[in-house]
CSV table of C-alpha atoms in Angstrom, one decimal:
chain,number,residue,atom,x,y,z
W,1,UNK,CA,133.1,28.3,146.8
W,2,UNK,CA,134.4,30.3,143.8
W,3,UNK,CA,132.0,30.6,140.8
W,4,UNK,CA,133.1,30.0,137.3
W,5,UNK,CA,133.3,33.2,135.2
W,6,UNK,CA,134.0,31.4,131.9
W,7,UNK,CA,130.3,30.4,131.4
W,8,UNK,CA,129.1,26.9,130.5
W,9,UNK,CA,132.2,25.8,128.7
W,10,UNK,CA,131.1,22.2,128.3
W,11,UNK,CA,127.7,23.0,127.0
W,12,UNK,CA,128.4,26.0,124.8
W,13,UNK,CA,131.8,25.2,123.4
W,14,UNK,CA,130.9,26.8,120.0
W,15,UNK,CA,130.6,30.3,121.5
W,16,UNK,CA,134.0,32.0,121.2
W,17,UNK,CA,133.9,35.8,121.2
W,18,UNK,CA,130.7,35.6,119.2
W,19,UNK,CA,132.2,33.4,116.5
W,20,UNK,CA,131.4,29.9,115.4
W,21,UNK,CA,134.3,27.5,115.9
W,22,UNK,CA,135.0,24.2,114.3
W,23,UNK,CA,135.5,21.4,116.7
W,24,UNK,CA,135.2,17.6,117.2
W,25,UNK,CA,134.5,15.4,120.2
W,26,UNK,CA,136.7,12.4,120.7
W,27,UNK,CA,135.0,9.7,122.9
W,28,UNK,CA,137.2,7.7,125.2
W,29,UNK,CA,134.9,4.9,126.2
W,30,UNK,CA,136.7,3.7,129.3
W,31,UNK,CA,140.0,3.8,131.3
W,32,UNK,CA,142.8,1.5,130.1
W,33,UNK,CA,144.2,1.3,133.7
W,34,UNK,CA,143.7,2.9,137.1
W,35,UNK,CA,146.9,2.9,139.1
W,36,UNK,CA,149.8,5.0,140.4
W,37,UNK,CA,151.4,5.7,137.1
W,38,UNK,CA,152.4,9.1,135.6
W,39,UNK,CA,155.2,8.9,132.9
W,40,UNK,CA,155.2,12.7,132.6
W,41,UNK,CA,155.7,13.7,136.3
W,42,UNK,CA,157.3,10.5,137.6
W,43,UNK,CA,158.9,8.7,134.6
W,44,UNK,CA,160.2,5.2,135.5
W,45,UNK,CA,158.7,5.4,139.0
W,46,UNK,CA,155.5,4.6,140.9
W,47,UNK,CA,153.5,7.9,140.9
W,48,UNK,CA,152.6,9.6,144.2
W,49,UNK,CA,148.9,9.1,143.6
W,50,UNK,CA,146.4,7.1,141.5
W,51,UNK,CA,145.4,8.2,138.0
W,52,UNK,CA,142.7,7.1,135.7
W,53,UNK,CA,144.2,6.8,132.3
W,54,UNK,CA,142.6,6.7,128.9
W,55,UNK,CA,144.0,6.2,125.4
W,56,UNK,CA,146.4,3.8,123.8
W,57,UNK,CA,147.7,0.6,125.4
W,58,UNK,CA,151.3,1.6,124.7
W,59,UNK,CA,151.0,3.5,128.0
W,60,UNK,CA,153.7,2.7,130.5
W,61,UNK,CA,155.8,4.1,133.3
W,62,UNK,CA,158.2,5.5,130.8
W,63,UNK,CA,157.0,6.7,127.4
W,64,UNK,CA,158.1,8.5,124.2
W,65,UNK,CA,156.3,8.9,120.9
W,66,UNK,CA,157.5,5.5,119.7
W,67,UNK,CA,155.8,3.9,122.7
W,68,UNK,CA,152.5,5.4,121.8
W,69,UNK,CA,152.8,4.1,118.2
W,70,UNK,CA,153.2,0.6,119.5
W,71,UNK,CA,149.7,0.7,120.8
W,72,UNK,CA,147.6,-2.2,119.5
W,73,UNK,CA,144.3,-0.6,120.7
W,74,UNK,CA,143.0,2.5,122.4
W,75,UNK,CA,140.1,3.2,124.7
W,76,UNK,CA,139.4,6.2,122.5
W,77,UNK,CA,137.6,5.5,119.2
W,78,UNK,CA,139.8,7.2,116.6
W,79,UNK,CA,142.3,4.6,115.3
W,80,UNK,CA,144.9,7.2,114.3
W,81,UNK,CA,145.0,8.6,117.9
W,82,UNK,CA,147.2,6.6,120.2
W,83,UNK,CA,147.6,9.5,122.7
W,84,UNK,CA,147.1,9.1,126.4
W,85,UNK,CA,144.9,11.3,128.6
W,86,UNK,CA,144.8,11.0,132.4
W,87,UNK,CA,143.3,12.6,135.5
W,88,UNK,CA,143.4,11.9,139.2
W,89,UNK,CA,141.0,9.3,140.4
W,90,UNK,CA,138.1,10.4,142.6
W,91,UNK,CA,137.2,8.7,145.9
W,92,UNK,CA,134.4,8.9,148.3
W,93,UNK,CA,135.4,9.2,152.0
W,94,UNK,CA,133.2,7.0,154.0
W,95,UNK,CA,131.8,7.9,157.4
W,96,UNK,CA,134.4,5.6,159.1
W,97,UNK,CA,137.3,7.2,157.2
W,98,UNK,CA,137.8,4.7,154.4
W,99,UNK,CA,137.8,5.5,150.7
W,100,UNK,CA,135.7,4.1,147.9
W,101,UNK,CA,136.6,4.7,144.3
W,102,UNK,CA,134.1,6.7,142.4
W,103,UNK,CA,133.8,5.3,138.9
W,104,UNK,CA,133.6,7.4,135.8
W,105,UNK,CA,130.7,7.3,133.4
W,106,UNK,CA,132.6,6.0,130.5
W,107,UNK,CA,136.2,7.3,130.3
W,108,UNK,CA,136.4,10.9,129.0
W,109,UNK,CA,135.3,13.1,126.2
W,110,UNK,CA,138.2,15.1,124.6
W,111,UNK,CA,137.2,18.2,122.7
W,112,UNK,CA,139.5,19.4,119.9
W,113,UNK,CA,138.6,23.0,119.2
W,114,UNK,CA,139.9,25.1,116.3
W,115,UNK,CA,140.3,28.4,118.1
W,116,UNK,CA,142.6,31.1,117.0
W,117,UNK,CA,142.7,34.9,117.1
W,118,UNK,CA,143.5,37.6,114.5
W,119,UNK,CA,146.0,39.0,117.0
W,120,UNK,CA,148.0,35.8,117.4
W,121,UNK,CA,151.7,36.3,116.8
W,122,UNK,CA,151.6,33.8,113.9
W,123,UNK,CA,148.5,32.9,111.9
W,124,UNK,CA,147.0,29.4,111.8
W,125,UNK,CA,146.8,26.3,114.0
W,126,UNK,CA,149.4,23.6,114.3
W,127,UNK,CA,149.2,19.9,115.4
W,128,UNK,CA,151.2,18.7,118.4
W,129,UNK,CA,154.7,17.5,117.5
W,130,UNK,CA,155.7,13.9,118.0
W,131,UNK,CA,157.3,14.0,121.4
W,132,UNK,CA,155.0,16.6,122.8
W,133,UNK,CA,153.4,16.4,126.3
W,134,UNK,CA,152.0,18.9,128.8
W,135,UNK,CA,150.2,19.2,132.2
W,136,UNK,CA,147.3,21.4,133.2
W,137,UNK,CA,146.6,22.3,136.8
W,138,UNK,CA,148.6,22.0,140.1
W,139,UNK,CA,148.2,18.9,142.3
W,140,UNK,CA,149.3,20.9,145.4
W,141,UNK,CA,146.7,23.6,145.3
W,142,UNK,CA,144.1,23.7,148.1
W,143,UNK,CA,142.7,27.1,147.6
W,144,UNK,CA,141.6,29.2,144.7
W,145,UNK,CA,144.0,31.8,143.2
W,146,UNK,CA,142.5,33.9,140.3
W,147,UNK,CA,145.2,32.8,137.8
W,148,UNK,CA,144.8,31.9,134.2
W,149,UNK,CA,145.7,28.3,135.0
W,150,UNK,CA,143.2,28.1,137.9
W,151,UNK,CA,140.4,29.5,135.8
W,152,UNK,CA,140.9,26.8,133.2
W,153,UNK,CA,139.6,24.1,135.6
W,154,UNK,CA,135.9,23.9,136.5
W,155,UNK,CA,133.3,21.5,137.9
W,156,UNK,CA,129.7,21.2,136.8
W,157,UNK,CA,127.0,19.7,139.0
W,158,UNK,CA,124.8,18.0,136.4
W,159,UNK,CA,121.0,18.1,137.0
W,160,UNK,CA,121.1,21.5,138.7
W,161,UNK,CA,121.0,25.1,137.6
W,162,UNK,CA,123.9,26.1,139.9
W,163,UNK,CA,126.9,27.9,138.3
W,164,UNK,CA,130.1,25.9,137.6
W,165,UNK,CA,132.7,26.1,140.3
W,166,UNK,CA,136.5,25.9,140.4
W,167,UNK,CA,136.4,23.6,143.4
W,168,UNK,CA,134.4,20.5,144.1
W,169,UNK,CA,130.8,21.8,144.5
W,170,UNK,CA,129.3,21.5,148.0
W,171,UNK,CA,125.9,20.3,146.8
W,172,UNK,CA,124.7,16.8,145.8
W,173,UNK,CA,124.7,16.4,142.0
W,174,UNK,CA,121.6,14.4,140.9
W,175,UNK,CA,123.0,13.6,137.5
W,176,UNK,CA,126.7,13.1,138.2
W,177,UNK,CA,129.7,15.5,138.7
W,178,UNK,CA,131.6,16.7,135.6
W,179,UNK,CA,135.2,17.9,135.8
W,180,UNK,CA,136.3,20.2,132.9
W,181,UNK,CA,139.8,21.2,132.0
W,182,UNK,CA,141.1,23.4,129.3
W,183,UNK,CA,144.8,22.9,128.3
W,184,UNK,CA,147.2,25.7,127.3
W,185,UNK,CA,147.0,26.2,123.5
W,186,UNK,CA,150.0,28.6,122.9
W,187,UNK,CA,153.5,27.0,122.3
W,188,UNK,CA,157.0,28.5,122.3
W,189,UNK,CA,157.7,26.6,119.1
W,190,UNK,CA,160.8,24.9,120.4
W,191,UNK,CA,160.4,22.6,123.4
W,192,UNK,CA,158.3,19.4,123.4
W,193,UNK,CA,158.5,19.3,127.2
W,194,UNK,CA,160.1,21.3,130.0
W,195,UNK,CA,161.2,20.5,133.5
W,196,UNK,CA,157.9,21.6,135.0
W,197,UNK,CA,155.9,20.3,132.0
W,198,UNK,CA,154.3,23.7,131.6
W,199,UNK,CA,156.8,26.4,130.7
W,200,UNK,CA,156.8,25.5,127.0
W,201,UNK,CA,153.1,26.4,126.7
W,202,UNK,CA,150.8,29.2,127.8
W,203,UNK,CA,147.2,30.1,127.8
W,204,UNK,CA,145.8,32.7,125.5
W,205,UNK,CA,144.7,36.0,127.1
W,206,UNK,CA,141.1,34.8,127.8
W,207,UNK,CA,142.1,31.3,128.9
W,208,UNK,CA,140.0,29.7,126.1
W,209,UNK,CA,140.0,32.6,123.6
W,210,UNK,CA,142.1,35.7,122.8
W,211,UNK,CA,145.6,36.0,121.4
W,212,UNK,CA,148.7,34.1,122.4
W,213,UNK,CA,151.5,35.9,124.1
W,214,UNK,CA,154.3,36.9,121.8
W,215,UNK,CA,156.7,34.6,123.5
W,216,UNK,CA,154.5,31.7,122.5
W,217,UNK,CA,153.8,32.4,118.8
W,218,UNK,CA,152.5,28.9,117.7
W,219,UNK,CA,148.9,28.1,118.3
W,220,UNK,CA,147.8,24.5,118.8
W,221,UNK,CA,144.3,23.2,118.3
W,222,UNK,CA,142.8,23.5,121.8
W,223,UNK,CA,142.1,20.4,123.8
W,224,UNK,CA,139.5,20.3,126.6
W,225,UNK,CA,138.7,17.3,128.9
W,226,UNK,CA,135.3,16.3,130.2
W,227,UNK,CA,135.3,13.6,132.8
W,228,UNK,CA,132.0,12.6,134.4
W,229,UNK,CA,132.0,10.9,137.9
W,230,UNK,CA,129.2,8.7,139.0
W,231,UNK,CA,128.5,10.5,142.3
W,232,UNK,CA,124.7,10.3,142.9
W,233,UNK,CA,124.5,7.0,144.8
W,234,UNK,CA,126.9,8.0,147.5
W,235,UNK,CA,125.5,9.0,150.9
W,236,UNK,CA,126.2,12.5,152.3
W,237,UNK,CA,126.6,12.3,156.1
W,238,UNK,CA,127.5,15.9,156.9
W,239,UNK,CA,127.0,19.4,155.5
W,240,UNK,CA,130.4,19.1,153.6
W,241,UNK,CA,130.8,17.2,150.3
W,242,UNK,CA,132.3,13.7,150.9
W,243,UNK,CA,134.6,13.3,147.9
W,244,UNK,CA,138.4,13.5,147.8
W,245,UNK,CA,140.8,13.3,144.9
W,246,UNK,CA,143.5,10.5,144.9
W,247,UNK,CA,146.1,13.1,145.8
W,248,UNK,CA,144.4,13.8,149.1
W,249,UNK,CA,142.6,16.9,147.9
W,250,UNK,CA,139.0,17.4,149.3
W,251,UNK,CA,138.8,20.9,147.7
W,252,UNK,CA,139.1,20.1,144.0
W,253,UNK,CA,141.6,23.0,143.5
W,254,UNK,CA,144.3,20.4,143.1
W,255,UNK,CA,142.7,18.8,140.1
W,256,UNK,CA,145.1,18.3,137.2
W,257,UNK,CA,145.4,16.6,133.9
W,258,UNK,CA,148.2,15.2,131.6
W,259,UNK,CA,148.4,14.8,127.9
W,260,UNK,CA,151.0,12.7,125.9
W,261,UNK,CA,150.7,13.1,122.1
W,262,UNK,CA,150.3,9.9,120.2
W,263,UNK,CA,148.6,11.1,117.0
W,264,UNK,CA,149.8,9.4,113.8
W,265,UNK,CA,152.1,11.8,112.2
W,266,UNK,CA,150.3,14.2,109.8
W,267,UNK,CA,146.8,13.1,110.5
W,268,UNK,CA,145.8,15.7,113.1
W,269,UNK,CA,147.2,18.5,110.9
W,270,UNK,CA,145.1,17.3,108.0
W,271,UNK,CA,142.1,17.3,110.3
W,272,UNK,CA,142.9,20.9,111.3
W,273,UNK,CA,143.1,22.0,107.7
W,274,UNK,CA,140.1,20.1,106.3
W,275,UNK,CA,137.6,19.2,109.1
W,276,UNK,CA,135.9,22.5,109.7
W,277,UNK,CA,132.4,21.3,110.7
W,278,UNK,CA,131.0,23.0,113.7
W,279,UNK,CA,128.7,20.2,114.9
W,280,UNK,CA,131.4,18.4,117.0
W,281,UNK,CA,130.6,15.1,115.3
W,282,UNK,CA,133.9,13.5,114.8
W,283,UNK,CA,132.7,11.0,112.3
W,284,UNK,CA,132.3,13.8,109.8
W,285,UNK,CA,136.1,14.1,109.5
W,286,UNK,CA,137.3,12.2,106.5
W,287,UNK,CA,140.8,11.7,107.9
W,288,UNK,CA,139.8,9.5,110.8
W,289,UNK,CA,138.9,5.8,111.0
W,290,UNK,CA,137.1,4.4,114.0
W,291,UNK,CA,136.5,1.4,116.3
W,292,UNK,CA,133.2,0.8,118.1
W,293,UNK,CA,132.7,1.9,121.7
W,294,UNK,CA,132.6,-1.8,122.6
W,295,UNK,CA,136.0,-2.4,121.1
W,296,UNK,CA,137.4,0.8,122.7
W,297,UNK,CA,136.1,-0.4,126.1
W,298,UNK,CA,137.9,-3.7,125.8
W,299,UNK,CA,141.3,-2.1,125.5
W,300,UNK,CA,143.2,-2.5,128.7
W,301,UNK,CA,146.6,-2.3,130.3
W,302,UNK,CA,147.3,-4.6,133.2
W,303,UNK,CA,148.2,-2.8,136.4
W,304,UNK,CA,151.9,-3.1,137.5
W,305,UNK,CA,151.7,-1.7,141.0
W,306,UNK,CA,150.7,-4.4,143.6
W,307,UNK,CA,148.1,-2.5,145.6
W,308,UNK,CA,144.3,-2.1,145.6
W,309,UNK,CA,143.0,1.0,144.0
W,310,UNK,CA,139.3,0.1,143.3
W,311,UNK,CA,136.5,-0.8,145.6
W,312,UNK,CA,137.0,0.4,149.2
W,313,UNK,CA,140.5,0.9,150.7
W,314,UNK,CA,141.6,1.8,154.2
W,315,UNK,CA,143.8,4.7,153.0
W,316,UNK,CA,144.4,6.5,149.7
W,317,UNK,CA,147.0,4.5,147.7
W,318,UNK,CA,150.4,6.1,148.1
W,319,UNK,CA,151.3,8.6,150.9
W,320,UNK,CA,148.3,10.8,150.5
W,321,UNK,CA,146.8,12.1,153.7
W,322,UNK,CA,143.8,14.3,153.2
W,323,UNK,CA,145.0,17.9,153.2
W,324,UNK,CA,142.3,20.5,153.0
W,325,UNK,CA,144.5,23.6,153.0
W,326,UNK,CA,144.2,26.5,152.4
W,327,UNK,CA,148.0,26.3,152.2
W,328,UNK,CA,149.5,24.2,149.5
W,329,UNK,CA,149.6,20.4,150.2
W,330,UNK,CA,153.0,19.0,151.4
W,331,UNK,CA,154.4,15.9,149.7
W,332,UNK,CA,154.5,13.0,152.1
W,333,UNK,CA,156.7,9.9,152.0
W,334,UNK,CA,157.8,6.9,154.1
W,335,UNK,CA,154.3,5.7,154.8
W,336,UNK,CA,154.9,2.1,153.8
W,337,UNK,CA,153.2,2.4,150.4
W,338,UNK,CA,154.9,0.3,147.7
W,339,UNK,CA,157.3,2.0,145.4
W,340,UNK,CA,157.9,-1.1,143.2
W,341,UNK,CA,156.8,-1.7,139.7
W,342,UNK,CA,156.0,-5.4,139.5
W,343,UNK,CA,154.9,-7.9,137.0
W,344,UNK,CA,151.7,-6.8,135.2
W,345,UNK,CA,148.6,-8.1,137.0
W,346,UNK,CA,145.6,-8.9,134.8
W,347,UNK,CA,142.2,-7.9,136.2
W,348,UNK,CA,140.7,-11.3,136.0
W,349,UNK,CA,141.2,-15.0,136.9
W,350,UNK,CA,141.7,-17.2,133.8
W,351,UNK,CA,139.0,-19.9,133.8
W,352,UNK,CA,139.3,-20.8,130.1
W,353,UNK,CA,140.7,-24.3,130.6
W,354,UNK,CA,139.2,-25.1,134.0
W,355,UNK,CA,135.6,-23.8,133.6
W,356,UNK,CA,135.3,-23.0,129.9
W,357,UNK,CA,134.6,-19.3,130.7
W,358,UNK,CA,136.6,-16.5,129.1
W,359,UNK,CA,136.9,-12.9,130.5
W,360,UNK,CA,135.0,-10.3,128.6
W,361,UNK,CA,135.6,-7.2,130.6
W,362,UNK,CA,134.2,-4.7,133.2
W,363,UNK,CA,131.0,-2.8,132.8
W,364,UNK,CA,129.0,-0.3,134.8
W,365,UNK,CA,125.3,-0.6,135.8
W,366,UNK,CA,123.8,2.8,135.0
W,367,UNK,CA,122.8,4.7,138.1
W,368,UNK,CA,119.2,4.2,139.1
W,369,UNK,CA,118.7,1.4,136.6
W,370,UNK,CA,118.2,-2.4,137.1
W,371,UNK,CA,121.2,-4.6,137.2
W,372,UNK,CA,122.6,-5.6,133.8
W,373,UNK,CA,122.8,-9.3,134.9
W,374,UNK,CA,119.5,-10.1,136.6
W,375,UNK,CA,118.7,-13.7,135.7
W,376,UNK,CA,119.8,-15.1,139.1
W,377,UNK,CA,121.8,-13.9,142.1
W,378,UNK,CA,123.8,-15.5,144.9
W,379,UNK,CA,125.4,-13.5,147.8
W,380,UNK,CA,127.9,-14.9,150.2
W,381,UNK,CA,131.0,-13.8,151.9
W,382,UNK,CA,133.0,-16.7,150.5
W,383,UNK,CA,132.2,-15.9,146.8
W,384,UNK,CA,135.0,-16.6,144.4
W,385,UNK,CA,135.2,-16.4,140.6
W,386,UNK,CA,134.9,-20.2,140.5
W,387,UNK,CA,131.9,-20.5,142.7
W,388,UNK,CA,130.2,-17.6,140.8
W,389,UNK,CA,130.6,-19.5,137.5
W,390,UNK,CA,129.4,-22.8,139.1
W,391,UNK,CA,126.3,-21.1,140.5
W,392,UNK,CA,125.4,-19.5,137.1
W,393,UNK,CA,126.0,-22.7,135.2
W,394,UNK,CA,123.7,-24.5,137.7
W,395,UNK,CA,121.0,-22.0,136.8
W,396,UNK,CA,121.4,-22.6,133.1
W,397,UNK,CA,123.3,-19.4,132.2
W,398,UNK,CA,126.4,-19.1,130.1
W,399,UNK,CA,127.3,-15.6,131.3
W,400,UNK,CA,128.5,-14.9,134.9
W,401,UNK,CA,129.3,-11.6,136.6
W,402,UNK,CA,131.1,-10.9,139.8
W,403,UNK,CA,130.0,-7.6,141.4
W,404,UNK,CA,133.2,-6.4,143.0
W,405,UNK,CA,132.6,-2.7,143.6
W,406,UNK,CA,129.6,-0.4,143.7
W,407,UNK,CA,127.7,-0.6,140.4
W,408,UNK,CA,130.4,-2.5,138.6
W,409,UNK,CA,130.7,-6.0,137.3
W,410,UNK,CA,133.4,-8.3,135.9
W,411,UNK,CA,131.7,-10.4,133.1
W,412,UNK,CA,132.8,-13.8,131.9
W,413,UNK,CA,131.2,-16.3,129.5
């Protein structure tokens, strides 16, 4: 297990070479969809593995900047940001070889950090151009190489004093597992994307600090993802950690993240120029307007790949056998997984006319806390949405919830 040499990035983001750095935290309250979609790596196709996607509901299998601007909502709270942020989904491998989705605590927190260096080829920070996109990490890695890109990805086991690691930690985390990813912040000033989705950008010399290479003279505001996975309630049945990424990676070295810019033109640059508070409180930036966390959580995109990705599945969606390495993973195909993009499937059964109940959304019961809906309970193998509503109505309730995966509930009223 390789220890992180960058320090507690997520906890001490203000410390940059001894200087105080302006930044703000963008909350993304929930995923908009969890499915095999990746318009950066696999445009117009079903992706090889499942991703958990946050941001604007203009997200689709093919995207450009205009697509982002058609978003009518976002799961992130700043109205002017219709970007999309996504990560591989985490699963728990059960003792009998099946896989259970590990839900995230919320969606993600995206840090925007104003980090520059006096030795940068050009002074100042710039916002992302309209069609800009990039990827951090390498889905095929199964061992640690001491590269700048590999050092930019870490995991923190919350509730312990153990150092951060570059792979999935082999200890049980009492207060969740946090994945942390720093994106490249140096740009060649020409390309909005490249064939590998990486060559147009580079990391500064110190990964998170230091000057940009001369070939990449433009310096972006830095972005850093925090994703918290709800891991404490899963049983460990051996001396090895039981989690695996949706790409079949049990090591964590293949963790990766994507970013598609959807900021309203001009707004992010104004924030860079004027919002220089070092508290991280995004509401202090006068150029942003906001929705509530509740409104952000309600923003969804219906899935368009006809396969089960949540709850417990027999195999990882797509052709993703577990490959532990240490050699790079090999892409697999012809396993029978669907490759078709179908009609969008909404995550609820419409009971508005038949039962007078409307779908509200999904919610998580906090780990270790009582159930959110605890007025009455009925358990049976033949449970349906309709019978759940009938039971709750018979008990005098006007809210019904169907628990359909660990610690999660679909709520209707």
